[in-house]
Amino acid sequence: MDFSSYSLRLLLIIAFSSAKETLAGRSEVGHDILAQQEADQVVRLPGQPWVDFKQYAGYVNVNETHGRALFYWFFQATQNPQEKPILLWLNGGPGCSSIGGETLELGPFFPEKGSKPKLKFNPYTWNKAANLLFVESPFGVGFSYTNTSTDFGELGDKITTKDSYMFLINWFRRFPQFKSHEFYIAGESYAGHYAPELSEAILDHNKNVSKEDYINLKGFLIGNAALDDETDTKGMIDYAWHHALISDRLYQDMKSKCNSKQSAGDCFFAINDFYGAYDEIMDMYSLYTPKCVQTKITTTTTTTTKRRRNDLHFFSQLYGLEKKASRASYDPCAPDYAETYLNRPDVQQALHANLTKIPYPWTRCSQEIQAWHDAPTSVLPTIEKLIAGGLRIWIYSGDTDGRLPVTSTRYTLRKLGLKITEDWTPWYSDQQVVAGWTTVYEGLNFVTVRGAGHKVPMFAPKRALQLVQHFLDNKQLPHAPF
């Protein structure tokens, strides 16, 4: 068969498959809703490689009175999307974009360096395992916005959860063919708050909502997660000392000065010294990888002093210090490529983004969020409630992250006091490599990912895909080489 004949046959197969999907969709979805979906469909992005799955992007209103709308990007699964679950991915911060998670960690497309826009396909994209949904939350993050400036005075966990829940209700109304699918939440860092809190909201609302608005939530997966202020802080300090990153004197200063709100002033200076110790090496969020070295200063690049100041967020929760969003960079220069790409007018037009002409550029972590007004010191009571509610809960930890390290997570899980049913067992990603360790508790699975930093899908993409696939399938990770 010559190339032209093959191409024609391929086009006919694709057209036939698309027609079948459209006809099937029309049996479930009304004409107006189909028109909305078609308006959100992303036909092709600048520099995008060819793919045979559909993608959609646009805005979903969450509060019409205040003019709040959240931006989403949705990728159907690479195969059999009608049979796969929906997985919502949330980045942390607070104030960091989940679209950043798409372009740097687990989505299908990663921007590359160059004057012309170019995307490379991620062979370990998570839409091989699920229909993949990203939302920029809360408003003020990425392309999401509010038309009521006083809303920023209310920003915190509560309003973020409320808006995220309304986003899901309205998104499923726009895509009702997916409402019966199993639904899962995944995320990292401050998503240790977002995912349990949103899960709780869904479970509570599901008791009273109509069949139309019932969300088929089955569980959540969170990595290097902020879960409990006390153990997060204790683990971060101990991890740094055990990895020979801080001196004995600084270790003792942190232990003695950061143990009560009364010592907030002394603690602030100790914390500044603590972060200064990391300036001598590479990246606090990934201890053994290089930093990006460029002459150009980008929106995500900060001075040493500013980075230390901004990264006090979690300590601020403990000691009442000023709250700032974390804006640290990760793998050498990929974040810069993502920001350059997503600020292109032709890219925004293809994504149906920035329709209101937001007066600031897209950044991975918002410069607009300067305060965070409510956050519980611990989400463990929420997790206990969700365990009792029968949700599948996996918590994973890349073991080279110094910011929310594996040490913190282990202290936190010990605090839960759950019975261990399988203790500290290695898991494998191929015939020889130990990918990490697992501990199975009653109601919760804990997984470490060896050699991965804070953003596990970025640093260990193959193992991250294996992890999420086993989570969704509710199967144990392999405990022997295969």
CSV table of N, CA and C in Angstrom, one decimal, residues 132-250:
chain,number,residue,atom,x,y,z
A,132,LEU,N,-7.9,13.2,32.0
A,132,LEU,CA,-7.1,14.1,32.9
A,132,LEU,C,-7.6,15.5,32.9
A,133,LEU,N,-8.0,16.0,34.1
A,133,LEU,CA,-8.6,17.4,34.2
A,133,LEU,C,-7.7,18.2,35.1
A,134,PHE,N,-7.3,19.4,34.6
A,134,PHE,CA,-6.6,20.4,35.3
A,134,PHE,C,-7.4,21.6,35.5
A,135,VAL,N,-7.4,22.2,36.7
A,135,VAL,CA,-8.1,23.5,36.9
A,135,VAL,C,-7.1,24.4,37.7
A,136,GLU,N,-7.1,25.7,37.3
A,136,GLU,CA,-6.3,26.7,38.0
A,136,GLU,C,-7.1,27.3,39.1
A,137,SER,N,-6.8,26.9,40.3
A,137,SER,CA,-7.5,27.3,41.5
A,137,SER,C,-6.6,27.7,42.6
A,138,PRO,N,-6.9,28.8,43.4
A,138,PRO,CA,-8.1,29.6,43.3
A,138,PRO,C,-8.0,30.7,42.3
A,139,PHE,N,-9.0,31.5,42.2
A,139,PHE,CA,-9.0,32.7,41.3
A,139,PHE,C,-7.7,33.5,41.6
A,140,GLY,N,-7.2,34.1,40.6
A,140,GLY,CA,-5.9,34.8,40.8
A,140,GLY,C,-4.7,34.0,40.4
A,141,VAL,N,-4.9,32.7,40.2
A,141,VAL,CA,-3.9,31.7,39.8
A,141,VAL,C,-4.0,31.5,38.3
A,142,GLY,N,-2.9,31.7,37.6
A,142,GLY,CA,-2.9,31.4,36.1
A,142,GLY,C,-3.9,32.3,35.4
A,143,PHE,N,-4.8,31.7,34.6
A,143,PHE,CA,-5.8,32.4,33.8
A,143,PHE,C,-7.1,32.5,34.6
A,144,SER,N,-7.2,32.0,35.8
A,144,SER,CA,-8.5,32.1,36.5
A,144,SER,C,-8.6,33.5,37.1
A,145,TYR,N,-9.8,34.0,37.3
A,145,TYR,CA,-9.9,35.4,37.7
A,145,TYR,C,-11.2,35.6,38.5
A,146,THR,N,-11.2,36.8,39.1
A,146,THR,CA,-12.4,37.4,39.7
A,146,THR,C,-12.6,38.8,39.3
A,147,ASN,N,-13.8,39.3,39.1
A,147,ASN,CA,-14.1,40.7,38.8
A,147,ASN,C,-14.3,41.5,40.0
A,148,THR,N,-14.2,40.9,41.2
A,148,THR,CA,-14.4,41.6,42.5
A,148,THR,C,-13.2,41.5,43.3
A,149,SER,N,-12.5,42.7,43.3
A,149,SER,CA,-11.1,42.7,43.9
A,149,SER,C,-11.2,42.4,45.4
A,150,THR,N,-12.3,42.7,46.1
A,150,THR,CA,-12.3,42.4,47.5
A,150,THR,C,-12.3,40.9,47.8
A,151,ASP,N,-12.5,40.0,46.8
A,151,ASP,CA,-12.5,38.6,47.0
A,151,ASP,C,-11.1,38.2,47.5
A,152,PHE,N,-10.1,38.9,47.1
A,152,PHE,CA,-8.7,38.5,47.5
A,152,PHE,C,-8.6,38.6,49.0
A,153,GLY,N,-9.4,39.4,49.6
A,153,GLY,CA,-9.4,39.5,51.1
A,153,GLY,C,-10.0,38.3,51.8
A,154,GLU,N,-10.6,37.4,51.1
A,154,GLU,CA,-11.2,36.2,51.6
A,154,GLU,C,-10.4,34.9,51.3
A,155,LEU,N,-9.4,35.1,50.5
A,155,LEU,CA,-8.7,33.9,50.0
A,155,LEU,C,-8.1,33.0,51.1
A,156,GLY,N,-8.4,31.7,51.0
A,156,GLY,CA,-8.0,30.8,52.0
A,156,GLY,C,-8.5,29.4,51.6
A,157,ASP,N,-8.4,28.4,52.5
A,157,ASP,CA,-8.8,27.1,52.2
A,157,ASP,C,-10.3,27.0,51.9
A,158,LYS,N,-11.1,27.8,52.7
A,158,LYS,CA,-12.6,27.7,52.6
A,158,LYS,C,-13.1,28.1,51.3
A,159,ILE,N,-12.7,29.3,50.8
A,159,ILE,CA,-13.3,29.8,49.6
A,159,ILE,C,-12.7,29.0,48.4
A,160,THR,N,-11.5,28.5,48.5
A,160,THR,CA,-10.9,27.6,47.5
A,160,THR,C,-11.7,26.3,47.4
A,161,THR,N,-12.0,25.7,48.5
A,161,THR,CA,-12.8,24.5,48.4
A,161,THR,C,-14.2,24.7,47.9
A,162,LYS,N,-14.8,25.8,48.3
A,162,LYS,CA,-16.2,26.2,47.8
A,162,LYS,C,-16.2,26.4,46.3
A,163,ASP,N,-15.2,27.1,45.8
A,163,ASP,CA,-15.2,27.4,44.4
A,163,ASP,C,-14.8,26.1,43.6
A,164,SER,N,-13.9,25.3,44.1
A,164,SER,CA,-13.5,24.1,43.4
A,164,SER,C,-14.7,23.1,43.3
A,165,TYR,N,-15.5,23.1,44.4
A,165,TYR,CA,-16.7,22.2,44.3
A,165,TYR,C,-17.7,22.7,43.3
A,166,MET,N,-17.9,24.0,43.2
A,166,MET,CA,-18.8,24.6,42.2
A,166,MET,C,-18.3,24.4,40.8
A,167,PHE,N,-16.9,24.5,40.7
A,167,PHE,CA,-16.3,24.2,39.4
A,167,PHE,C,-16.7,22.8,38.9
A,168,LEU,N,-16.6,21.8,39.8
A,168,LEU,CA,-16.8,20.4,39.4
A,168,LEU,C,-18.3,20.2,39.1
A,169,ILE,N,-19.2,20.8,39.9
A,169,ILE,CA,-20.6,20.7,39.5
A,169,ILE,C,-20.9,21.3,38.1
A,170,ASN,N,-20.4,22.4,37.9
A,170,ASN,CA,-20.7,23.1,36.6
A,170,ASN,C,-19.9,22.4,35.4
A,171,TRP,N,-18.7,21.9,35.7
A,171,TRP,CA,-18.0,21.2,34.7
A,171,TRP,C,-18.7,19.9,34.3
A,172,PHE,N,-19.2,19.2,35.2
A,172,PHE,CA,-19.9,17.9,34.9
A,172,PHE,C,-21.2,18.2,34.2
A,173,ARG,N,-21.8,19.4,34.5
A,173,ARG,CA,-23.0,19.8,33.7
A,173,ARG,C,-22.6,20.1,32.2
A,174,ARG,N,-21.4,20.6,32.0
A,174,ARG,CA,-21.0,20.8,30.7
A,174,ARG,C,-20.5,19.5,30.0
A,175,PHE,N,-20.1,18.6,30.7
A,175,PHE,CA,-19.6,17.3,30.2
A,175,PHE,C,-20.4,16.1,30.9
A,176,PRO,N,-21.7,16.1,30.7
A,176,PRO,CA,-22.5,15.1,31.4
A,176,PRO,C,-22.2,13.7,31.1
A,177,GLN,N,-21.6,13.4,29.9
A,177,GLN,CA,-21.3,12.1,29.5
A,177,GLN,C,-20.2,11.4,30.4
A,178,PHE,N,-19.6,12.3,31.2
A,178,PHE,CA,-18.6,11.7,32.2
A,178,PHE,C,-19.0,11.7,33.6
A,179,LYS,N,-20.3,12.1,33.9
A,179,LYS,CA,-20.7,12.2,35.3
A,179,LYS,C,-20.8,10.9,36.0
A,180,SER,N,-21.0,9.8,35.3
A,180,SER,CA,-21.1,8.5,35.9
A,180,SER,C,-19.8,7.8,36.1
A,181,HIS,N,-18.7,8.4,35.5
A,181,HIS,CA,-17.4,7.8,35.6
A,181,HIS,C,-16.9,7.9,37.1
A,182,GLU,N,-16.0,6.9,37.4
A,182,GLU,CA,-15.3,7.1,38.7
A,182,GLU,C,-14.5,8.3,38.7
A,183,PHE,N,-14.5,9.1,39.8
A,183,PHE,CA,-13.8,10.3,39.9
A,183,PHE,C,-12.8,10.3,41.0
A,184,TYR,N,-11.6,10.7,40.7
A,184,TYR,CA,-10.5,10.8,41.7
A,184,TYR,C,-9.8,12.1,41.7
A,185,ILE,N,-9.2,12.5,42.8
A,185,ILE,CA,-8.4,13.7,42.9
A,185,ILE,C,-6.9,13.4,43.2
A,186,ALA,N,-6.0,14.1,42.5
A,186,ALA,CA,-4.6,13.9,42.8
A,186,ALA,C,-3.9,15.3,42.9
A,187,GLY,N,-2.8,15.3,43.6
A,187,GLY,CA,-2.1,16.6,43.6
A,187,GLY,C,-0.9,16.5,44.5
A,188,GLU,N,-0.2,17.6,44.7
A,188,GLU,CA,1.0,17.6,45.5
A,188,GLU,C,1.1,18.9,46.3
A,189,SER,N,2.0,18.8,47.3
A,189,SER,CA,2.4,20.0,48.1
A,189,SER,C,1.1,20.5,48.9
A,190,TYR,N,0.7,21.7,48.7
A,190,TYR,CA,-0.4,22.3,49.4
A,190,TYR,C,-1.8,21.6,49.0
A,191,ALA,N,-1.7,20.8,47.9
A,191,ALA,CA,-2.9,19.9,47.6
A,191,ALA,C,-3.1,18.9,48.7
A,192,GLY,N,-2.1,18.8,49.6
A,192,GLY,CA,-2.4,18.0,50.9
A,192,GLY,C,-3.5,18.6,51.7
A,193,HIS,N,-3.8,19.9,51.5
A,193,HIS,CA,-5.0,20.5,52.0
A,193,HIS,C,-6.1,20.4,51.0
A,194,TYR,N,-5.9,20.9,49.8
A,194,TYR,CA,-6.9,21.0,48.8
A,194,TYR,C,-7.7,19.6,48.6
A,195,ALA,N,-6.9,18.5,48.4
A,195,ALA,CA,-7.6,17.3,48.0
A,195,ALA,C,-8.4,16.7,49.1
A,196,PRO,N,-8.0,16.6,50.4
A,196,PRO,CA,-8.9,16.2,51.4
A,196,PRO,C,-10.1,17.1,51.7
A,197,GLU,N,-9.8,18.4,51.6
A,197,GLU,CA,-10.9,19.3,51.9
A,197,GLU,C,-12.0,19.3,50.7
A,198,LEU,N,-11.6,19.2,49.5
A,198,LEU,CA,-12.5,19.0,48.4
A,198,LEU,C,-13.2,17.7,48.4
A,199,SER,N,-12.5,16.7,48.8
A,199,SER,CA,-13.1,15.3,49.0
A,199,SER,C,-14.2,15.4,50.0
A,200,GLU,N,-13.9,16.0,51.1
A,200,GLU,CA,-14.9,16.1,52.2
A,200,GLU,C,-16.1,16.9,51.7
A,201,ALA,N,-15.9,18.0,51.0
A,201,ALA,CA,-17.1,18.8,50.5
A,201,ALA,C,-17.9,17.9,49.5
A,202,ILE,N,-17.3,17.1,48.7
A,202,ILE,CA,-18.0,16.3,47.8
A,202,ILE,C,-18.9,15.2,48.5
A,203,LEU,N,-18.2,14.6,49.5
A,203,LEU,CA,-18.9,13.5,50.2
A,203,LEU,C,-20.1,14.1,51.0
A,204,ASP,N,-19.9,15.3,51.6
A,204,ASP,CA,-21.0,16.0,52.4
A,204,ASP,C,-22.1,16.4,51.5
A,205,HIS,N,-21.8,17.0,50.3
A,205,HIS,CA,-22.9,17.4,49.4
A,205,HIS,C,-23.6,16.2,48.8
A,206,ASN,N,-22.9,15.2,48.5
A,206,ASN,CA,-23.5,14.0,47.9
A,206,ASN,C,-24.6,13.4,48.6
A,207,LYS,N,-24.7,13.7,49.9
A,207,LYS,CA,-25.8,13.2,50.8
A,207,LYS,C,-27.1,13.8,50.4
A,208,ASN,N,-27.1,15.0,49.8
A,208,ASN,CA,-28.3,15.8,49.6
A,208,ASN,C,-28.5,16.2,48.2
A,209,VAL,N,-27.6,16.1,47.3
A,209,VAL,CA,-27.7,16.6,45.9
A,209,VAL,C,-28.6,15.8,45.1
A,210,SER,N,-29.1,16.3,44.0
A,210,SER,CA,-29.8,15.6,43.0
A,210,SER,C,-28.9,14.6,42.3
A,211,LYS,N,-29.5,13.7,41.6
A,211,LYS,CA,-28.8,12.7,40.8
A,211,LYS,C,-27.9,13.4,39.8
A,212,GLU,N,-28.3,14.5,39.3
A,212,GLU,CA,-27.6,15.2,38.2
A,212,GLU,C,-26.2,15.7,38.8
A,213,ASP,N,-26.2,16.1,40.0
A,213,ASP,CA,-25.0,16.7,40.6
A,213,ASP,C,-24.2,15.8,41.5
A,214,TYR,N,-24.6,14.5,41.5
A,214,TYR,CA,-23.8,13.6,42.3
A,214,TYR,C,-22.5,13.3,41.7
A,215,ILE,N,-21.4,13.4,42.4
A,215,ILE,CA,-20.1,13.2,41.9
A,215,ILE,C,-19.6,11.8,42.4
A,216,ASN,N,-19.2,10.9,41.5
A,216,ASN,CA,-18.8,9.6,41.9
A,216,ASN,C,-17.4,9.5,42.4
A,217,LEU,N,-17.1,10.2,43.5
A,217,LEU,CA,-15.8,10.2,44.1
A,217,LEU,C,-15.4,8.9,44.7
A,218,LYS,N,-14.2,8.4,44.4
A,218,LYS,CA,-13.7,7.1,44.9
A,218,LYS,C,-12.5,7.3,45.7
A,219,GLY,N,-11.7,8.3,45.6
A,219,GLY,CA,-10.5,8.4,46.4
A,219,GLY,C,-9.6,9.6,45.9
A,220,PHE,N,-8.5,9.7,46.6
A,220,PHE,CA,-7.5,10.8,46.3
A,220,PHE,C,-6.1,10.3,46.5
A,221,LEU,N,-5.2,10.9,45.8
A,221,LEU,CA,-3.7,10.5,45.8
A,221,LEU,C,-3.0,11.8,45.9
A,222,ILE,N,-2.1,12.0,47.0
A,222,ILE,CA,-1.4,13.2,47.2
A,222,ILE,C,0.1,12.9,47.5
A,223,GLY,N,1.0,13.8,47.0
A,223,GLY,CA,2.4,13.6,47.1
A,223,GLY,C,3.1,14.7,47.7
A,224,ASN,N,4.1,14.4,48.5
A,224,ASN,CA,4.9,15.4,49.2
A,224,ASN,C,4.0,16.5,49.8
A,225,ALA,N,3.1,16.1,50.6
A,225,ALA,CA,1.9,16.9,50.9
A,225,ALA,C,2.1,17.6,52.2
A,226,ALA,N,1.6,18.8,52.3
A,226,ALA,CA,1.4,19.6,53.5
A,226,ALA,C,0.2,19.1,54.2
A,227,LEU,N,0.4,18.4,55.4
A,227,LEU,CA,-0.7,17.7,56.1
A,227,LEU,C,-0.9,18.2,57.5
A,228,ASP,N,0.2,18.5,58.2
A,228,ASP,CA,0.2,18.8,59.6
A,228,ASP,C,1.3,19.7,59.9
A,229,ASP,N,1.0,20.9,60.4
A,229,ASP,CA,2.1,21.9,60.6
A,229,ASP,C,3.2,21.5,61.5
A,230,GLU,N,2.8,20.8,62.6
A,230,GLU,CA,3.8,20.4,63.6
A,230,GLU,C,4.8,19.4,63.0
A,231,THR,N,4.3,18.3,62.4
A,231,THR,CA,5.1,17.3,61.8
A,231,THR,C,5.8,17.7,60.5
A,232,ASP,N,5.1,18.6,59.7
A,232,ASP,CA,5.8,19.1,58.5
A,232,ASP,C,7.0,19.8,58.9
A,233,THR,N,6.9,20.7,59.9
A,233,THR,CA,8.1,21.5,60.4
A,233,THR,C,9.2,20.6,61.0
A,234,LYS,N,8.8,19.7,61.9
A,234,LYS,CA,9.7,18.9,62.6
A,234,LYS,C,10.5,18.0,61.5
A,235,GLY,N,9.7,17.4,60.6
A,235,GLY,CA,10.4,16.6,59.6
A,235,GLY,C,11.3,17.3,58.7
A,236,MET,N,11.0,18.6,58.3
A,236,MET,CA,11.8,19.4,57.5
A,236,MET,C,13.2,19.7,58.1
A,237,ILE,N,13.1,20.0,59.4
A,237,ILE,CA,14.3,20.3,60.2
A,237,ILE,C,15.2,19.1,60.3
A,238,ASP,N,14.6,18.0,60.7
A,238,ASP,CA,15.3,16.7,61.0
A,238,ASP,C,15.9,16.2,59.7
A,239,TYR,N,15.1,16.3,58.6
A,239,TYR,CA,15.6,15.9,57.3
A,239,TYR,C,16.9,16.6,56.9
A,240,ALA,N,16.9,17.9,57.1
A,240,ALA,CA,18.0,18.8,56.7
A,240,ALA,C,19.3,18.4,57.5
A,241,TRP,N,19.1,18.2,58.8
A,241,TRP,CA,20.2,17.8,59.7
A,241,TRP,C,20.7,16.4,59.3
A,242,HIS,N,19.9,15.5,59.1
A,242,HIS,CA,20.3,14.1,58.8
A,242,HIS,C,20.9,14.0,57.4
A,243,HIS,N,20.6,15.0,56.5
A,243,HIS,CA,21.3,15.0,55.2
A,243,HIS,C,22.5,16.0,55.1
A,244,ALA,N,22.9,16.3,56.3
A,244,ALA,CA,24.2,17.2,56.4
A,244,ALA,C,24.0,18.5,55.7
A,245,LEU,N,22.9,19.1,55.8
A,245,LEU,CA,22.6,20.4,55.1
A,245,LEU,C,22.7,21.6,56.1
A,246,ILE,N,22.6,21.3,57.4
A,246,ILE,CA,22.6,22.4,58.4
A,246,ILE,C,23.6,22.0,59.5
A,247,SER,N,24.1,23.0,60.2
A,247,SER,CA,25.0,22.7,61.3
A,247,SER,C,24.2,22.2,62.5
A,248,ASP,N,25.0,21.7,63.5
A,248,ASP,CA,24.4,21.3,64.8
A,248,ASP,C,23.8,22.5,65.5
A,249,ARG,N,24.5,23.7,65.4
A,249,ARG,CA,24.0,24.9,66.1
A,249,ARG,C,22.7,25.3,65.5
A,250,LEU,N,22.6,25.4,64.1
A,250,LEU,CA,21.3,25.8,63.5
A,250,LEU,C,20.2,24.8,63.8
